mmCIF file of C-alpha atoms in Angstrom:
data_model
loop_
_atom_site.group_PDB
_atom_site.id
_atom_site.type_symbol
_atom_site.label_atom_id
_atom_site.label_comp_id
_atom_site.label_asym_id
_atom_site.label_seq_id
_atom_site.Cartn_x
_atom_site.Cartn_y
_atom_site.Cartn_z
ATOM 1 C CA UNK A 139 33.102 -11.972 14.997
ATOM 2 C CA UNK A 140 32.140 -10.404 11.432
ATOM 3 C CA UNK A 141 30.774 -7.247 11.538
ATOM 4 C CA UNK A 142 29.807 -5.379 7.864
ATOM 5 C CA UNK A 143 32.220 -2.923 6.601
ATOM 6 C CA UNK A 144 30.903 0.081 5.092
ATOM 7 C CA UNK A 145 31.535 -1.127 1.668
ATOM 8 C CA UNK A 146 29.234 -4.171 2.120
ATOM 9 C CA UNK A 147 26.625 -1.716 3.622
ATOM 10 C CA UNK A 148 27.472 0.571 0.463
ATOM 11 C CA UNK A 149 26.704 -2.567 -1.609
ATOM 12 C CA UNK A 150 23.535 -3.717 0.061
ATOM 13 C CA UNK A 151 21.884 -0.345 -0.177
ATOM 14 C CA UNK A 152 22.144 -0.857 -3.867
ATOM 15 C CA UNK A 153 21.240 -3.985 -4.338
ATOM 16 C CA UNK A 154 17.915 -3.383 -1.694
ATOM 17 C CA UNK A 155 17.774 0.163 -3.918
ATOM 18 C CA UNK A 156 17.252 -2.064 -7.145
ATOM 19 C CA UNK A 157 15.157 -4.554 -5.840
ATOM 20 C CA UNK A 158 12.610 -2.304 -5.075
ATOM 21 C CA UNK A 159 13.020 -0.674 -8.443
ATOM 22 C CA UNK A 160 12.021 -4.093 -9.584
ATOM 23 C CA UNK A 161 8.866 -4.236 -7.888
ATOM 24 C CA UNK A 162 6.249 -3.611 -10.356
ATOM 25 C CA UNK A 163 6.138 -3.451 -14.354
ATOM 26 C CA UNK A 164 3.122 -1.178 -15.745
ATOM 27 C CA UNK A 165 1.123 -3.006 -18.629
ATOM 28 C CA UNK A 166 -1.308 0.440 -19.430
ATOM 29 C CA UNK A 167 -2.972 3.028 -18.073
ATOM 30 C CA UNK A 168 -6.357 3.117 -16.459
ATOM 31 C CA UNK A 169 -9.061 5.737 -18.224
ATOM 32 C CA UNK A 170 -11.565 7.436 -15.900
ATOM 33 C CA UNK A 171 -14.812 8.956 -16.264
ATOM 34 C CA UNK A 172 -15.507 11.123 -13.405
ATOM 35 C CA UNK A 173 -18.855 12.264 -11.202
ATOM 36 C CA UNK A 174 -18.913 14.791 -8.432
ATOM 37 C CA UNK A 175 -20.995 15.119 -5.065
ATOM 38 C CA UNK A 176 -21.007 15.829 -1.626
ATOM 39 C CA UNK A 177 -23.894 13.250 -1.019
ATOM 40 C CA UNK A 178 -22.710 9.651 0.724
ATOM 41 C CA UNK A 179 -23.905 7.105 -2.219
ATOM 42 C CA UNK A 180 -23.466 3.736 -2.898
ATOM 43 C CA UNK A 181 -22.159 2.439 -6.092
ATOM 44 C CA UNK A 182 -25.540 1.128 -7.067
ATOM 45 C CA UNK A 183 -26.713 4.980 -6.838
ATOM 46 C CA UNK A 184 -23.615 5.957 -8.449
ATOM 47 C CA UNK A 185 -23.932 3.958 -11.438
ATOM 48 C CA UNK A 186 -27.046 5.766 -12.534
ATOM 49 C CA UNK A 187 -25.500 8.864 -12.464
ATOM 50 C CA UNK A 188 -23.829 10.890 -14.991
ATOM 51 C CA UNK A 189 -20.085 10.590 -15.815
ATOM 52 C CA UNK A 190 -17.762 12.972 -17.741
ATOM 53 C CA UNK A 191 -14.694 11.386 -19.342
ATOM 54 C CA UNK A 192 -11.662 12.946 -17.742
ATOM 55 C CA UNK A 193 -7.704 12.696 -18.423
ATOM 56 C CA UNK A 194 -4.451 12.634 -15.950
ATOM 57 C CA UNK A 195 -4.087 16.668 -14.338
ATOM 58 C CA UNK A 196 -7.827 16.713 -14.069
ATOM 59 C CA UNK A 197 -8.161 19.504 -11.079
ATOM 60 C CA UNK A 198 -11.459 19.189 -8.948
ATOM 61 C CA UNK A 199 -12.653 19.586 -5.117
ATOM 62 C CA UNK A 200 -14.321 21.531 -2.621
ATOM 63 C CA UNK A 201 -14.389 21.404 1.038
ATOM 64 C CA UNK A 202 -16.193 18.076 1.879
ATOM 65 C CA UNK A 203 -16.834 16.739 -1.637
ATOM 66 C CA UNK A 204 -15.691 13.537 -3.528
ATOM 67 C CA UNK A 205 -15.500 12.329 -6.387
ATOM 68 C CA UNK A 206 -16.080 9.365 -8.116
ATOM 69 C CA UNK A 207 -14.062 7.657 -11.064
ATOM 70 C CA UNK A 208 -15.149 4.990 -13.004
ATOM 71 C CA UNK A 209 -12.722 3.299 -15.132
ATOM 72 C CA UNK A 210 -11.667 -0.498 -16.667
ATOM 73 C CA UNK A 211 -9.073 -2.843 -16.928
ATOM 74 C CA UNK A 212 -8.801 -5.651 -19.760
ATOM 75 C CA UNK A 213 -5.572 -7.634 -18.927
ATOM 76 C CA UNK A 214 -3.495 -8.049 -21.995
ATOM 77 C CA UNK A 215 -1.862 -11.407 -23.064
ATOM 78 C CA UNK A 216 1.477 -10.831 -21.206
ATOM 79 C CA UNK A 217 -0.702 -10.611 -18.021
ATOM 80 C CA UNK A 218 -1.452 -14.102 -18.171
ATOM 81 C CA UNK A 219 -0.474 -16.042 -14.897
ATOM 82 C CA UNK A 220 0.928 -12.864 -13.474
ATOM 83 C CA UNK A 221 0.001 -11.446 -10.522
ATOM 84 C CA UNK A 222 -1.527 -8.301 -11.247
ATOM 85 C CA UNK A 223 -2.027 -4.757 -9.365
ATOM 86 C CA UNK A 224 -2.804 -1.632 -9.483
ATOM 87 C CA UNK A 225 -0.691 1.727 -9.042
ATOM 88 C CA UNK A 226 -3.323 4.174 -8.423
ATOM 89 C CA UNK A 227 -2.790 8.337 -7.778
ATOM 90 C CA UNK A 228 -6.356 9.852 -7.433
ATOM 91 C CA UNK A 229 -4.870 12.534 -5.926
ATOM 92 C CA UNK A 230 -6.730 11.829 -2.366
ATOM 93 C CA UNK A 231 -7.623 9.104 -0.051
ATOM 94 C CA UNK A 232 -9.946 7.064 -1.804
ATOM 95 C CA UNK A 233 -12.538 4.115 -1.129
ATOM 96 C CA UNK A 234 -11.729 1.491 -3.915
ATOM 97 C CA UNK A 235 -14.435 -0.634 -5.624
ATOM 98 C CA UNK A 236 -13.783 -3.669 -8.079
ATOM 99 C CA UNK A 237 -16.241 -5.211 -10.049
ATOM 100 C CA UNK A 238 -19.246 -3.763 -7.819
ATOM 101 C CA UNK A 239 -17.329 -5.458 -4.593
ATOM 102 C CA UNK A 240 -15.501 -3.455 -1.484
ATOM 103 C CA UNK A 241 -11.776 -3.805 -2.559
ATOM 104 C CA UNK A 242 -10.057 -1.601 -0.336
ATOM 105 C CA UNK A 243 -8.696 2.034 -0.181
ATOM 106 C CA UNK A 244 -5.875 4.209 -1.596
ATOM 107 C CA UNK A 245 -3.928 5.250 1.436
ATOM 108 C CA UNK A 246 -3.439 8.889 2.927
ATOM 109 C CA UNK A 247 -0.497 10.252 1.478
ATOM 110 C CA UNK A 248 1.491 9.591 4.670
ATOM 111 C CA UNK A 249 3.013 6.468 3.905
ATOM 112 C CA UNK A 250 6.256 5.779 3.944
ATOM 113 C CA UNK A 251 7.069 4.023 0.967
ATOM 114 C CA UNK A 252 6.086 4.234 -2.631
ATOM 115 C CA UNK A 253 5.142 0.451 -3.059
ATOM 116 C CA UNK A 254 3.077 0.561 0.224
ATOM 117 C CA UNK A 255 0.226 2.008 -2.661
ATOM 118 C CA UNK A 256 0.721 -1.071 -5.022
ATOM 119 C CA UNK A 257 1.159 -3.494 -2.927
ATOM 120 C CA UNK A 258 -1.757 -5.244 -1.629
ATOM 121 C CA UNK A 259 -4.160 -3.745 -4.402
ATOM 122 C CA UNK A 260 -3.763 -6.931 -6.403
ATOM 123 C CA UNK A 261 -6.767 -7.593 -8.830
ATOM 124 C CA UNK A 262 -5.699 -10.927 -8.916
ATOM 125 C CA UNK A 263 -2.601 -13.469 -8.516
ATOM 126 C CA UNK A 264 -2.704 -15.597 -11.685
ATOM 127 C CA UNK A 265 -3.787 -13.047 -14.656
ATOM 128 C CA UNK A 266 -5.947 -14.144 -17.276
ATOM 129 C CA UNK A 267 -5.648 -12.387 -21.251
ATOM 130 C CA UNK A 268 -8.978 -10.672 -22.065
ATOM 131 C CA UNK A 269 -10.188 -10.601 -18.011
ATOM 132 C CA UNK A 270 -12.245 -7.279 -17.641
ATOM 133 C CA UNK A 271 -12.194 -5.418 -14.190
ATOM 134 C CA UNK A 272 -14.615 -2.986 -13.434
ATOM 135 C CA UNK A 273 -13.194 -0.215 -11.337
ATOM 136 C CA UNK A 274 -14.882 2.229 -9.248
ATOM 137 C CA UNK A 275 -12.830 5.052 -7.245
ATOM 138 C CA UNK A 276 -14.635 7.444 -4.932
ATOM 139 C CA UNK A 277 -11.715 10.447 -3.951
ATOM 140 C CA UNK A 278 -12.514 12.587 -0.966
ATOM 141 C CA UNK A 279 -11.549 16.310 -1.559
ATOM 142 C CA UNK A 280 -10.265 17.115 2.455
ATOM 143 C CA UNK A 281 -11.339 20.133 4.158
ATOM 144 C CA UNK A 282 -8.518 22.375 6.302
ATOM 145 C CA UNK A 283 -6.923 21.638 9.246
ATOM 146 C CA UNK A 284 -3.875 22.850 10.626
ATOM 147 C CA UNK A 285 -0.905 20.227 11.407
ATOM 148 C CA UNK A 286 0.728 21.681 14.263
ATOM 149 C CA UNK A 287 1.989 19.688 17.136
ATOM 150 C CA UNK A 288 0.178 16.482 16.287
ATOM 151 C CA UNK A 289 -2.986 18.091 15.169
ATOM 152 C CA UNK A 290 -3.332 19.470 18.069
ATOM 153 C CA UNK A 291 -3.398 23.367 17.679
ATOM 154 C CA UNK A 292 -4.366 24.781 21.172
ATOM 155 C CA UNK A 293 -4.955 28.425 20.969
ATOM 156 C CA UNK A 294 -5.426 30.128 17.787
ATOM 157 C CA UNK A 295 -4.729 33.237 16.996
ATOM 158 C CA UNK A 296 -7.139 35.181 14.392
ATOM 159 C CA UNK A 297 -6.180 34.198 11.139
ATOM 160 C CA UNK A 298 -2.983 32.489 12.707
ATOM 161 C CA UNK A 299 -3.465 29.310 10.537
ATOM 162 C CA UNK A 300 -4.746 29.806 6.587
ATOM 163 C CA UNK A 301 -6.116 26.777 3.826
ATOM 164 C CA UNK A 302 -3.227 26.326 1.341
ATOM 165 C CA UNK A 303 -5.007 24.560 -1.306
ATOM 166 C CA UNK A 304 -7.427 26.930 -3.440
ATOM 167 C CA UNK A 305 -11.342 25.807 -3.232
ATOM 168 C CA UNK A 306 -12.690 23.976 -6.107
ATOM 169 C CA UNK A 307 -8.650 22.770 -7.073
ATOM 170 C CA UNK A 308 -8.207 21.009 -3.835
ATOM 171 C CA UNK A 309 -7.201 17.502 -5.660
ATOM 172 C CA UNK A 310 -5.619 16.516 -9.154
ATOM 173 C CA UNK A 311 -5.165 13.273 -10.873
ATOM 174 C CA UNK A 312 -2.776 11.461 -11.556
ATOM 175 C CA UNK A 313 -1.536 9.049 -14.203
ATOM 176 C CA UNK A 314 -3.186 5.715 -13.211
ATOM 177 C CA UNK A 315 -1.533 2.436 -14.187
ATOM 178 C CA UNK A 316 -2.185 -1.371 -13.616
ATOM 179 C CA UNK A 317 0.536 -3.792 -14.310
ATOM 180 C CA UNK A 318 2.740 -7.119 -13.165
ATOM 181 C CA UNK A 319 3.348 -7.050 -9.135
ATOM 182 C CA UNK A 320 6.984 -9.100 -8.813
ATOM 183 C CA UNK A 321 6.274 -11.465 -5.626
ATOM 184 C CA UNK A 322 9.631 -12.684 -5.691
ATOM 185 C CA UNK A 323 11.413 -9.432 -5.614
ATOM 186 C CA UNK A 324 8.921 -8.459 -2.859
ATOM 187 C CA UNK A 325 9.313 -11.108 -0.583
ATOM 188 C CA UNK A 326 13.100 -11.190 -0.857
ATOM 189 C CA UNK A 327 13.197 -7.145 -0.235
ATOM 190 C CA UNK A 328 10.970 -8.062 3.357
ATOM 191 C CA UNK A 329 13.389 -10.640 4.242
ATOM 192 C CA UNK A 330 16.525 -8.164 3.663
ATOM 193 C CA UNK A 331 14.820 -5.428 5.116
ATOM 194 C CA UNK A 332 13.861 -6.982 8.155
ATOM 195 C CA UNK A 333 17.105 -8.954 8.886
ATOM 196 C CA UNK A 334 19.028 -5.273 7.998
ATOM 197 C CA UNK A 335 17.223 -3.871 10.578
ATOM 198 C CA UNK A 336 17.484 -6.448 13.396
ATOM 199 C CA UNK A 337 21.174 -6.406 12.568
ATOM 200 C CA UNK A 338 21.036 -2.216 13.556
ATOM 201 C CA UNK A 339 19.479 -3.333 16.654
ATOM 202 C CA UNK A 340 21.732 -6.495 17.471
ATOM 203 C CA UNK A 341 25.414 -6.087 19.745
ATOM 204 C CA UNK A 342 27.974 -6.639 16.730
ATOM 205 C CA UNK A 343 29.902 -8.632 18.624
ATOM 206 C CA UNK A 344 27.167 -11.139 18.772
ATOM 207 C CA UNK A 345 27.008 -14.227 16.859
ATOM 208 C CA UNK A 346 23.626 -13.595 15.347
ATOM 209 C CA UNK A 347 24.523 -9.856 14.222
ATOM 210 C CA UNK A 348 27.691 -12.190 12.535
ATOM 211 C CA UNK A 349 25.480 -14.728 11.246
ATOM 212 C CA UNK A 350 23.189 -11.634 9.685
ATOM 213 C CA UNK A 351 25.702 -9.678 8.191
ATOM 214 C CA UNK A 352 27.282 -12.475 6.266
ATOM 215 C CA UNK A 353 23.829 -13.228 4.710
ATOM 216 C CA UNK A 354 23.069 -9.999 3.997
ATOM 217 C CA UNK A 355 26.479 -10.209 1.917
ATOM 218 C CA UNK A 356 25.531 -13.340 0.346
ATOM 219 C CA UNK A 357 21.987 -12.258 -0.843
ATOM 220 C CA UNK A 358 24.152 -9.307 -3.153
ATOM 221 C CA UNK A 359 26.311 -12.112 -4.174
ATOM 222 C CA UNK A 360 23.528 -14.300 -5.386
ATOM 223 C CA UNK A 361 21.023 -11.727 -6.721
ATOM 224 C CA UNK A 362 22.154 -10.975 -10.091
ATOM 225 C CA UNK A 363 20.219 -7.716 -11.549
ATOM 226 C CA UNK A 364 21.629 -8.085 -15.065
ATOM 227 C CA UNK A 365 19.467 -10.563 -16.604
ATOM 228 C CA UNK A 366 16.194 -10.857 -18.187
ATOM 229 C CA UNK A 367 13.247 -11.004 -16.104
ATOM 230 C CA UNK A 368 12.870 -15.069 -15.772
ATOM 231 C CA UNK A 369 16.523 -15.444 -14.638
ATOM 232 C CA UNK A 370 17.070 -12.348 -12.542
ATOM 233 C CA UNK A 371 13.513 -13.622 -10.575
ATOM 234 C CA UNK A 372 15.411 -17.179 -10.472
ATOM 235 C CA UNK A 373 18.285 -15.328 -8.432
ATOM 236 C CA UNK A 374 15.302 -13.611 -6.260
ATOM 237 C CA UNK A 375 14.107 -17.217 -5.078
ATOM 238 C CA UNK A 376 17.575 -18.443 -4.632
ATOM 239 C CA UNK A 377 18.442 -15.584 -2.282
ATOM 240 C CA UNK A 378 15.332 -16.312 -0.495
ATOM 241 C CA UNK A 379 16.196 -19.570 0.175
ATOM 242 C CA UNK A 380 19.595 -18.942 1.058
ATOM 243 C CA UNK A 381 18.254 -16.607 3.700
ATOM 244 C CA UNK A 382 15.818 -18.553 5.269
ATOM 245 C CA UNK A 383 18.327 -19.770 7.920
ATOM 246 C CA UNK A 384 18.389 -16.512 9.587
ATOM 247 C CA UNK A 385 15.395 -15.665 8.971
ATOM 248 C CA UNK A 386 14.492 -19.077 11.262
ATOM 249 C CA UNK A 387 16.720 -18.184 14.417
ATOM 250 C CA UNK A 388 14.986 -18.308 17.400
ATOM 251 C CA UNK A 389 15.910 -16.893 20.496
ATOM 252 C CA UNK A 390 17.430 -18.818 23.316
ATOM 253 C CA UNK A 391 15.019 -20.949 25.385
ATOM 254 C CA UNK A 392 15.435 -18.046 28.078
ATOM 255 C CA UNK A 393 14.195 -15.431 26.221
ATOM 256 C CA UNK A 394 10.795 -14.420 25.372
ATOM 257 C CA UNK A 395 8.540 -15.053 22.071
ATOM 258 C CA UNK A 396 6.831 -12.032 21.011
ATOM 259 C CA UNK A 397 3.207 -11.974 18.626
ATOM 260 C CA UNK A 398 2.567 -9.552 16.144
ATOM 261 C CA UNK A 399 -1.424 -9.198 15.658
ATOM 262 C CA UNK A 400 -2.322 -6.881 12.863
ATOM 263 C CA UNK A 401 -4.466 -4.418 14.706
ATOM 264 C CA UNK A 402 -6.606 -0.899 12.780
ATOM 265 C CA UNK A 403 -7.611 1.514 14.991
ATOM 266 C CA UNK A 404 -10.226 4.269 13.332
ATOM 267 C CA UNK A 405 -10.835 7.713 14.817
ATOM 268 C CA UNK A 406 -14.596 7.830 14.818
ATOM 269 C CA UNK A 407 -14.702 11.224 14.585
ATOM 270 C CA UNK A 408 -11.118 13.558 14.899
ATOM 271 C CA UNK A 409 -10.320 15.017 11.698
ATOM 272 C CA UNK A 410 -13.040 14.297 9.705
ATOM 273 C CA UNK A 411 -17.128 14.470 9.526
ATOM 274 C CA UNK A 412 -18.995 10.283 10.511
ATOM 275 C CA UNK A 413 -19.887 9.849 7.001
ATOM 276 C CA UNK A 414 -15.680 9.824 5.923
ATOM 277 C CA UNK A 415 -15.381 7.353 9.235
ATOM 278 C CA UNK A 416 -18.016 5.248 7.674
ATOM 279 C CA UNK A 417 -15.740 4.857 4.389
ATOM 280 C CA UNK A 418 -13.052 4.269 6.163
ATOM 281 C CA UNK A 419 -14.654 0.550 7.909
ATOM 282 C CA UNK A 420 -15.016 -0.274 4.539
ATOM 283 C CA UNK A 421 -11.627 0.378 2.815
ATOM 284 C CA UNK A 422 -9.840 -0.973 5.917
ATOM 285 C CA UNK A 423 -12.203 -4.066 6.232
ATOM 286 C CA UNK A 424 -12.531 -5.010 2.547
ATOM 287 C CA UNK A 425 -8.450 -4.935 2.500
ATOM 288 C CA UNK A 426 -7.997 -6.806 5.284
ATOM 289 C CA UNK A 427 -10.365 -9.486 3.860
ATOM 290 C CA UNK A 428 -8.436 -9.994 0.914
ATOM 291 C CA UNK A 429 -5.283 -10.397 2.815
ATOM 292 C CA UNK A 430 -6.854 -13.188 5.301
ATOM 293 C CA UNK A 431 -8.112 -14.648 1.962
ATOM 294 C CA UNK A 432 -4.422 -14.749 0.643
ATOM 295 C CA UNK A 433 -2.497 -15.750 4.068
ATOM 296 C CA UNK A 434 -4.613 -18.309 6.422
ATOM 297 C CA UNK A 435 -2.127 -17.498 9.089
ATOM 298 C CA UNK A 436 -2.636 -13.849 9.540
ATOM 299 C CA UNK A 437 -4.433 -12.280 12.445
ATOM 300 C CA UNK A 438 -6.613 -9.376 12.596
ATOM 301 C CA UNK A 439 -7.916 -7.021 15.465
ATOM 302 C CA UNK A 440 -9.927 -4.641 15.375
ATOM 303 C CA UNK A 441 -11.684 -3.619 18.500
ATOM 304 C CA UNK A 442 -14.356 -0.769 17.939
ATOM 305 C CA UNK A 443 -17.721 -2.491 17.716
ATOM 306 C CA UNK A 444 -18.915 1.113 16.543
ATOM 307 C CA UNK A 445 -16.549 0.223 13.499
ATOM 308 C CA UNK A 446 -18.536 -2.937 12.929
ATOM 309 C CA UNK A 447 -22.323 -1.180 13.084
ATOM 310 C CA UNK A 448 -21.329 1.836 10.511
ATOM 311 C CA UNK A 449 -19.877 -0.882 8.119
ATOM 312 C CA UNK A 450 -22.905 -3.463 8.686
ATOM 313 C CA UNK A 451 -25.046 -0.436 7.768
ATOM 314 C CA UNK A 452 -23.657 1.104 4.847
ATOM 315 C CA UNK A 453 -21.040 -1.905 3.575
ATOM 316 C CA UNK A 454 -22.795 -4.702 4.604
#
């Protein structure tokens, strides 16, 4: 049975290292104008309000306040047929707005990968020079609470636990891009990814860990990094292809077949006051829309019917 030596696990980190690096290719930077308030408003209200023009390592927040951005995004001619996203850092969870729509959110800072911001904040999949996108941001500022044990503190001793982050300077922005989302190298890094991590799972005297490993070795054998964008994207789709055998496997007809359901489950009210839950139905509804829009197969739970009255109220 073939089992990978370190130097072909050596390799693969690498080549799954460069891959991601591959991920996304800025186009230009998004300019914001910027309006504060501690009021819940829609973007109707918003847009008769008063915004100041402000520029990346703009410092704002208090306790419980957001702020909006407003900015734009005119696609330039090499965006044409391109799939195109955003790479956003507001600085703060954030409800995201596009062209007077619910888009989706920027995520809690939690995640665990850098490309989990860009990439299903796609303004659109085929680019089109001269397009104009209307952006609309609303940041929330955060208020204290101490992260011990799970968020769950028990006893506190006077003054025990003190707010890191100075009032009014709770948040700061970030340089903002949009730019060219590579599919290809995308879908290629979730097929090695997920057969790299069976294959940590798997007995490595097994056929299928055998099977795994030698595609894994294959797929840095066929991607070649060293070319210009058209053929190293060319070597992406090969790879994909030449994985989709093991990507196929099925178990034996004794073992059992396991669903994945794509499920969201909101805290109504943990860490944070109802009017940040009601935000939070629409950034986590308006994204999953857009990715039931793009994949016809996908499932989606979600099973507060709470959830489904604060967004029919304030995102219907």
């Amino acid at each position: 049975m073939k089992v990978m030596h370190s130097e072909w696990t050596d390799r693969l980190h690498h080549w799954i290292r460069t891959l991601k690096d591959d991920f996304y290719e800025p186009l230009g930077e998004i300019a914001w104008e910027a309006f504060r308030t501690k009021e819940h408003r829609t973007p109707e209200e918003v847009a008769q309000c008063a915004f100041t023009r402000v520029e990346p390592g703009f410092t704002w927040g208090e306790t419980w306040e957001y702020c909006w951005f407003r900015g734009t995004v005119t696609l330039p001619a090499e965006a044409a047929g391109k799939r195109i996203v955003m790479r956003l850092a507001p600085g703060g969870e954030s409800t995201l707005f596009v062209n007077g729509r619910s888009f989706g959110t920027y995520r809690a800072d939690w995640v665990s990968e850098a490309h989990h911001y860009m990439e299903d904040n796609v303004l659109t999949r085929s680019g089109q020079a001269g397009e104009q996108y209307g952006i609309l941001m609303e940041t929330y500022a955060g208020h204290y609470f101490p992260e011990i044990h799970s968020c769950a503190t028990g006893p506190v001793l006077p003054g025990a636990y003190q707010d890191p982050l100075q009032e009014g300077k709770r948040r700061t922005l970030g340089v903002c891009t949009y730019g060219i989302w590579n599919e290809d190298a995308y879908q290629l890094y979730m097929d090695v990814d997920t057969l790299y991590k069976l294959l940590e799972t798997l007995d490595e005297t097994s056929l299928r860990a055998s099977k795994i490993a030698e595609a894994l070795e294959q797929f840095t054998l066929t991607v070649d990094f060293e070319q210009d964008r058209e053929d190293r994207t060319a070597t992406y789709r090969e790879a994909i292809r030449k994985l989709r055998p093991v990507m196929e496997a099925v178990n034996g007809t004794t073992q059992p077949v396991f669903y994945a359901t794509g499920n969201a489950h909101l805290d109504l009210a943990w860490l944070w006051p109802m009017a940040e839950t009601h935000r939070k139905t629409a950034r986590t509804f308006a994204a999953q829309l857009r990715l039931l829009e793009e994949y016809p197969e996908y499932k989606y739970l979600q099973s507060q019917p709470a959830a489904y009255e604060m967004c029919r109220e304030h995102y219907p």
